[in-house]
Short mmCIF file of C-alpha atoms in Angstrom, two decimals:
data_model
loop_
_atom_site.label_atom_id
_atom_site.label_comp_id
_atom_site.label_asym_id
_atom_site.label_seq_id
_atom_site.Cartn_x
_atom_site.Cartn_y
_atom_site.Cartn_z
CA MET L 158 6.67 -5.43 32.77
CA GLY L 159 5.07 -6.69 29.60
CA HIS L 160 2.17 -7.95 31.65
CA GLY L 161 1.55 -4.54 33.20
CA ARG L 162 1.57 -2.86 29.81
CA ARG L 163 -0.89 -5.38 28.53
CA ILE L 164 -3.28 -4.81 31.44
CA ALA L 165 -3.12 -1.06 30.87
CA TYR L 166 -3.85 -1.64 27.20
CA PHE L 167 -6.87 -3.84 27.78
CA ASP L 168 -8.18 -1.31 30.28
CA GLY L 169 -8.00 1.21 27.48
CA ILE L 170 -9.97 -1.08 25.18
CA ARG L 171 -12.54 -1.74 27.92
CA TRP L 172 -12.93 1.99 28.40
CA VAL L 173 -13.60 2.45 24.69
CA THR L 174 -15.99 -0.49 24.46
CA GLY L 175 -17.76 0.77 27.56
CA LEU L 176 -19.13 3.65 25.49
CA GLY L 177 -22.25 1.80 24.39
CA ASN L 178 -20.91 -1.76 24.33
CA ILE L 179 -19.87 -1.74 20.70
CA ASN L 180 -18.11 -5.03 20.28
CA TRP L 181 -16.41 -4.29 16.96
CA PHE L 182 -13.71 -2.88 19.15
CA LYS L 183 -12.87 -6.50 19.88
CA TYR L 184 -10.77 -6.33 16.71
CA ALA L 185 -8.96 -3.26 17.99
CA SER L 186 -7.06 -5.70 20.21
CA PRO L 187 -3.80 -6.66 18.46
CA VAL L 188 -4.11 -10.29 19.65
CA THR L 189 -7.50 -10.83 18.02
CA PHE L 190 -6.57 -8.82 14.96
CA TYR L 191 -3.34 -10.78 14.44
CA GLY L 192 -5.30 -14.00 14.02
CA LEU L 193 -8.05 -12.45 11.91
CA ALA L 194 -5.50 -10.80 9.57
CA GLY L 195 -3.65 -14.10 9.19
CA ARG L 196 -6.80 -15.84 8.01
CA MET L 197 -7.62 -13.06 5.51
CA ILE L 198 -4.20 -12.78 3.82
CA PRO L 199 -4.46 -15.88 1.54
CA TRP L 200 -7.85 -14.76 0.19
CA PHE L 201 -6.74 -11.24 -0.65
CA SER L 202 -3.49 -12.51 -2.19
CA ALA L 203 -5.35 -14.99 -4.39
CA ALA L 204 -7.88 -12.34 -5.46
CA ALA L 205 -5.03 -9.92 -6.30
CA ALA L 206 -3.24 -12.53 -8.45
CA VAL L 207 -6.36 -13.63 -10.34
CA LEU L 208 -7.52 -10.05 -10.99
CA ALA L 209 -4.05 -8.89 -12.07
CA VAL L 210 -3.82 -11.73 -14.62
CA ALA L 211 -7.35 -10.95 -15.88
CA GLY L 212 -6.59 -7.21 -16.04
CA ILE L 213 -3.32 -7.72 -17.95
CA TYR L 214 -5.09 -10.08 -20.34
CA ILE L 215 -7.82 -7.51 -21.04
CA GLY L 216 -5.24 -4.74 -21.29
CA PHE L 217 -3.00 -6.47 -23.81
CA PHE L 218 -5.19 -8.96 -25.68
CA VAL L 219 -8.75 -7.66 -25.63
CA ALA L 220 -8.50 -3.85 -25.56
CA PRO L 221 -7.90 -2.45 -29.05
CA THR L 222 -5.20 -0.01 -30.13
CA ASP L 223 -6.03 3.59 -29.25
CA PHE L 224 -6.73 5.67 -32.35
CA GLN L 225 -4.77 8.67 -31.03
CA GLN L 226 -2.03 7.22 -28.84
CA GLY L 227 -1.40 3.88 -30.55
CA GLU L 228 -0.09 1.18 -28.20
CA ALA L 229 1.48 3.66 -25.76
CA TYR L 230 -1.86 4.12 -24.01
CA ARG L 231 -1.55 0.59 -22.56
CA ILE L 232 0.53 2.16 -19.78
CA ILE L 233 -2.85 3.36 -18.44
CA PHE L 234 -3.57 -0.08 -16.98
CA ILE L 235 -0.88 0.42 -14.36
CA HIS L 236 -0.57 4.20 -14.31
CA VAL L 237 -4.14 5.02 -13.28
CA PRO L 238 -4.61 2.23 -10.70
CA ALA L 239 -1.21 3.07 -9.14
CA SER L 240 -2.08 6.78 -8.97
CA TRP L 241 -5.46 6.09 -7.41
CA MET L 242 -3.94 3.76 -4.84
CA SER L 243 -1.21 6.26 -3.95
CA MET L 244 -3.83 8.89 -3.13
CA PHE L 245 -6.32 6.57 -1.49
CA ILE L 246 -3.73 4.86 0.71
CA TYR L 247 -2.62 8.28 1.93
CA VAL L 248 -6.16 9.18 3.00
CA VAL L 249 -6.66 5.82 4.74
CA MET L 250 -3.26 6.22 6.43
CA ALA L 251 -4.19 9.70 7.68
CA VAL L 252 -7.53 8.41 9.00
CA TRP L 253 -5.87 5.55 10.93
CA ALA L 254 -3.15 7.88 12.20
CA GLY L 255 -5.84 10.34 13.31
CA PHE L 256 -7.71 7.61 15.20
CA GLY L 257 -4.46 6.58 16.82
CA LEU L 258 -3.81 10.15 17.88
CA VAL L 259 -7.30 10.89 19.22
CA LEU L 260 -8.46 7.53 20.61
CA ASN L 261 -4.95 6.39 21.56
CA THR L 262 -5.61 2.96 20.02
CA ARG L 263 -2.27 1.39 19.22
CA LEU L 264 -3.54 -0.82 16.43
CA SER L 265 -4.75 2.23 14.46
CA SER L 266 -1.26 3.72 14.52
CA MET L 267 0.24 0.38 13.52
CA MET L 268 -2.13 0.29 10.53
CA ALA L 269 -0.96 3.76 9.49
CA SER L 270 2.69 2.67 9.65
CA ALA L 271 1.91 -0.50 7.69
CA LEU L 272 0.25 1.46 4.87
CA ALA L 273 3.04 3.97 4.23
CA PRO L 274 5.60 1.82 2.33
CA THR L 275 2.96 0.44 -0.06
CA GLY L 276 1.57 3.93 -0.65
CA ALA L 277 5.06 5.22 -1.40
CA MET L 278 5.62 2.35 -3.82
CA PHE L 279 2.42 3.16 -5.71
CA ALA L 280 3.31 6.86 -5.80
CA PHE L 281 6.68 5.96 -7.29
CA ILE L 282 5.10 3.63 -9.89
CA ALA L 283 2.60 6.37 -10.79
CA LEU L 284 5.44 8.85 -11.36
CA TRP L 285 7.65 6.36 -13.22
CA THR L 286 4.94 5.14 -15.59
CA GLY L 287 3.77 8.73 -16.02
CA ALA L 288 7.28 9.75 -17.10
CA LEU L 289 7.45 6.91 -19.60
CA TRP L 290 4.05 7.87 -20.93
CA GLY L 291 4.79 11.58 -21.01
CA ARG L 292 7.94 11.18 -23.11
CA PRO L 293 6.23 9.79 -26.26
CA MET L 294 3.04 11.87 -25.82
CA TRP L 295 4.31 15.26 -24.59
CA GLY L 296 7.95 14.97 -25.61
CA ALA L 297 9.27 15.18 -22.03
CA TYR L 298 9.77 12.69 -19.20
CA TRP L 299 9.08 15.37 -16.65
CA VAL L 300 7.45 18.80 -16.59
CA TRP L 301 6.78 20.92 -13.50
CA ASP L 302 3.08 20.57 -14.05
CA ALA L 303 0.59 20.89 -11.13
CA ARG L 304 -0.50 17.25 -11.31
CA LEU L 305 3.03 15.87 -11.54
CA THR L 306 4.45 18.17 -8.88
CA SER L 307 1.69 17.45 -6.37
CA GLU L 308 2.12 13.69 -6.92
CA LEU L 309 5.87 14.10 -6.31
CA ILE L 310 5.03 15.93 -3.07
CA LEU L 311 2.85 12.95 -2.12
CA LEU L 312 5.85 10.63 -2.55
CA PHE L 313 7.93 12.96 -0.36
CA LEU L 314 5.18 12.99 2.29
CA TYR L 315 5.24 9.19 2.43
CA ILE L 316 9.04 9.20 2.68
CA GLY L 317 8.90 11.93 5.34
CA PHE L 318 6.36 9.93 7.36
CA MET L 319 8.51 6.79 7.26
CA ALA L 320 11.77 8.64 7.95
CA LEU L 321 10.28 10.48 10.92
CA GLN L 322 8.88 7.28 12.44
CA ALA L 323 12.19 5.51 11.89
CA ALA L 324 14.07 8.33 13.63
CA ILE L 325 12.08 8.12 16.88
CA ASP L 326 12.85 5.21 19.21
CA ASP L 327 9.72 5.27 21.35
CA PRO L 328 6.94 3.74 19.19
CA ARG L 329 4.14 5.75 20.79
CA ARG L 330 5.96 9.04 20.23
CA ALA L 331 6.76 7.94 16.68
CA ASP L 332 3.04 7.25 16.15
CA ARG L 333 2.06 10.72 17.32
CA ALA L 334 4.73 12.52 15.30
CA GLY L 335 3.83 10.49 12.18
CA ALA L 336 0.14 11.26 12.69
CA VAL L 337 0.89 14.99 12.57
CA ILE L 338 2.67 14.67 9.19
CA ALA L 339 -0.03 12.35 7.86
CA LEU L 340 -2.84 14.71 8.86
CA VAL L 341 -1.14 17.89 7.66
CA GLY L 342 -0.17 16.23 4.36
CA VAL L 343 -3.69 15.05 3.62
CA VAL L 344 -4.53 18.50 2.17
CA ASN L 345 -2.27 17.54 -0.73
CA VAL L 346 -4.61 14.74 -1.87
CA PRO L 347 -7.48 16.96 -3.10
CA ILE L 348 -4.83 19.24 -4.64
CA ILE L 349 -3.56 16.28 -6.72
CA TYR L 350 -7.05 15.20 -7.63
CA PHE L 351 -8.36 18.60 -8.69
CA SER L 352 -5.05 19.95 -10.05
CA VAL L 353 -6.12 19.21 -13.62
CA LEU L 354 -9.20 21.42 -13.13
CA TRP L 355 -7.69 24.21 -11.03
CA TRP L 356 -4.62 24.82 -13.15
CA ASN L 357 -3.99 24.75 -16.84
CA THR L 358 -1.98 21.54 -16.93
CA LEU L 359 -0.43 19.36 -19.57
CA HIS L 360 -1.83 16.31 -17.83
CA GLN L 361 -5.19 15.19 -19.18
CA GLY L 362 -8.36 15.41 -17.10
CA SER L 363 -10.01 12.52 -15.26
CA SER L 364 -10.56 9.41 -17.34
CA ILE L 365 -13.76 8.69 -15.49
CA SER L 366 -15.99 10.91 -13.40
CA VAL L 367 -19.15 10.48 -11.40
CA THR L 368 -21.17 13.01 -13.34
CA LYS L 369 -20.16 12.35 -16.95
CA ALA L 370 -20.01 9.28 -19.14
CA PRO L 371 -16.49 7.82 -19.17
CA ALA L 372 -14.21 9.43 -21.74
CA MET L 373 -12.85 6.09 -22.93
CA ALA L 374 -13.92 2.87 -24.60
CA HIS L 375 -15.76 0.42 -22.37
CA ILE L 376 -13.27 -2.41 -22.68
CA MET L 377 -10.37 -0.09 -21.80
CA LEU L 378 -12.32 1.13 -18.79
CA THR L 379 -13.06 -2.46 -17.75
CA GLY L 380 -9.37 -3.40 -17.93
CA MET L 381 -8.44 -0.36 -15.89
CA LEU L 382 -11.05 -1.08 -13.22
CA VAL L 383 -10.04 -4.75 -12.97
CA MET L 384 -6.43 -3.63 -12.47
CA ALA L 385 -7.58 -1.09 -9.88
CA ILE L 386 -9.41 -3.78 -7.88
CA ALA L 387 -6.32 -6.02 -8.18
CA ALA L 388 -4.25 -3.17 -6.74
CA TRP L 389 -6.73 -2.91 -3.88
CA MET L 390 -6.55 -6.60 -3.08
CA TYR L 391 -2.74 -6.52 -3.31
CA THR L 392 -2.60 -3.55 -0.95
CA ILE L 393 -4.85 -5.20 1.62
CA ALA L 394 -2.83 -8.45 1.54
CA VAL L 395 0.56 -6.73 1.79
CA VAL L 396 -0.55 -4.29 4.48
CA LEU L 397 -1.98 -7.13 6.59
CA VAL L 398 1.33 -9.02 6.38
CA ARG L 399 3.19 -5.87 7.38
CA VAL L 400 0.87 -4.94 10.23
CA ARG L 401 1.30 -8.46 11.62
CA CYS L 402 5.08 -7.92 11.64
CA ILE L 403 4.63 -4.58 13.40
CA ILE L 404 2.29 -6.16 15.98
CA LEU L 405 4.87 -8.88 16.73
CA GLU L 406 7.70 -6.35 16.98
CA ARG L 407 5.81 -4.11 19.37
CA GLU L 408 4.14 -6.81 21.46
CA ARG L 409 7.20 -9.03 21.67
CA HIS L 410 7.31 -8.88 25.48
CA SER L 411 3.73 -10.08 25.86
CA ALA L 412 2.70 -13.61 26.80
CA TRP L 413 0.64 -14.26 23.66
CA VAL L 414 3.59 -13.53 21.36
CA ALA L 415 5.76 -15.87 23.46
CA ASP L 416 3.15 -18.63 23.06
CA LEU L 417 2.88 -17.97 19.34
CA VAL L 418 6.66 -18.17 18.83
CA LYS L 419 6.76 -21.38 20.87
CA GLU L 420 4.05 -22.94 18.70
CA ALA L 421 5.72 -21.83 15.47
CA LYS L 422 8.82 -23.90 16.29
CA MET R 110 -6.15 -12.05 -31.00
CA ILE R 111 -5.53 -8.42 -31.83
CA TRP R 112 -1.81 -8.89 -32.59
CA ALA R 113 -0.57 -10.05 -36.01
CA SER R 114 2.38 -11.87 -34.40
CA TRP R 115 4.33 -12.15 -31.17
CA SER R 116 6.98 -9.82 -32.54
CA ALA R 117 4.26 -7.23 -33.19
CA PHE R 118 3.15 -7.72 -29.59
CA PHE R 119 6.64 -7.15 -28.22
CA ALA R 120 7.22 -4.15 -30.50
CA MET R 121 4.09 -2.40 -29.09
CA GLY R 122 3.72 -0.32 -32.22
CA GLY R 123 7.12 1.32 -31.66
CA TYR R 124 6.42 2.13 -28.00
CA ALA R 125 8.10 -1.02 -26.62
CA PHE R 126 10.56 0.91 -24.42
CA TYR R 127 7.83 2.99 -22.78
CA VAL R 128 5.21 0.27 -22.37
CA TRP R 129 7.58 -2.52 -21.21
CA GLY R 130 9.62 -0.05 -19.17
CA SER R 131 6.46 0.75 -17.22
CA TYR R 132 5.32 -2.82 -16.72
CA VAL R 133 8.76 -4.21 -15.86
CA MET R 134 9.41 -1.49 -13.28
CA ALA R 135 5.99 -2.04 -11.69
CA LEU R 136 6.65 -5.79 -11.54
CA VAL R 137 10.12 -5.27 -10.02
CA PHE R 138 8.71 -3.00 -7.30
CA ILE R 139 5.80 -5.27 -6.47
CA ALA R 140 7.93 -8.42 -6.41
CA GLY R 141 10.55 -6.54 -4.40
CA GLU R 142 8.02 -5.39 -1.82
CA VAL R 143 6.63 -8.91 -1.39
CA TRP R 144 10.15 -10.37 -1.11
CA LEU R 145 11.34 -7.81 1.46
CA LEU R 146 8.18 -8.26 3.49
CA LEU R 147 8.38 -12.05 3.60
CA ARG R 148 12.05 -11.79 4.55
CA ARG R 149 11.19 -9.34 7.32
CA LYS R 150 8.56 -11.72 8.68
CA ARG R 151 10.93 -14.71 8.55
CA THR R 152 13.85 -12.98 10.29
CA LEU R 153 11.49 -11.50 12.88
CA LEU R 154 10.12 -14.92 13.85
CA GLN R 155 13.65 -16.39 13.92
CA ARG R 156 14.87 -13.57 16.14
CA LEU R 157 11.93 -13.85 18.54
CA SER R 158 12.44 -17.60 18.79
CA LEU R 159 16.19 -17.10 19.44
CA ILE R 160 15.48 -14.57 22.20
CA GLN R 161 13.02 -17.00 23.74
CA ARG R 162 15.53 -19.87 23.71
CA LEU R 163 18.25 -17.68 25.19
CA SER R 164 16.05 -16.34 27.98
CA ALA R 165 14.80 -19.90 28.71
CA GLY R 166 18.45 -20.97 29.02
CA GLU R 167 19.13 -18.16 31.49
CA LYS R 168 16.21 -19.23 33.65
CA ASP R 169 17.48 -22.83 33.72
CA GLU R 170 20.92 -21.65 34.85
CA THR R 171 19.55 -19.58 37.73
CA ALA R 172 17.31 -22.49 38.80
CA SER R 173 20.14 -25.06 39.01
#
């Protein structure tokens, strides 16, 4: 039975690659991707660790005290990278889920499922650090401000996506149902991003923008960007580990997984 | 070194609770995610290997 499913799957891949012989679709095959991902994980993990140490060092030992906020501003080095990641991961997740829905490529849907827990974690860290920053600066851990509320909705969208997928037994149906939530929820991301412009919010505006000079000291900006790249590398490493687990779970009846398990012993 | 002493560093200018509360929680979540993920991978491989051994045993029984 596993064999038949595999044949049907590779026929699907062949059909896609047949449209102009694009051979990057080679990596749309879970077998090939499993190996490729395994080779990439150590590099991304190492990069994440080195950059996080460098970013923390800049954030605590190089960046000076802020003249307005004192030492409390140092929360920025996790708050901003975590917030960016939470939004960016959601967009990437929606794109993969959309590909899975339209092209019916299983690996795309697996990528979407692998991204959700890490995105939810970053959304939670963004809210938590934001609360701890808001208390000394605004006098409240939480206000029903547009920026804060839309970020909370983002966390709920991630949780909804995961809960819905967990509730459906058939993986392909779970993929399609999750894709609908992911795609509908993506409208929330620009709302979060532009909330500080559209509404009169307590939350400050963007720290950096494409059109203006950054509104913060260079060394602070450097620390924040180093931490943001560390968060990127971390996300890629963790998501690749998770997608490999999902591939093994879903392809467990196939011959290649059997061979792999045999070799691992 | 921008800090007068280690105790000044840990005090964070009076914002110790907020700054360390943020960093510790982030660390707990990141370490927790990595731990859960590695555990998931380990138990998955163990389970797949167990299933393989059991089904191999079944085949041997039907053959003999």
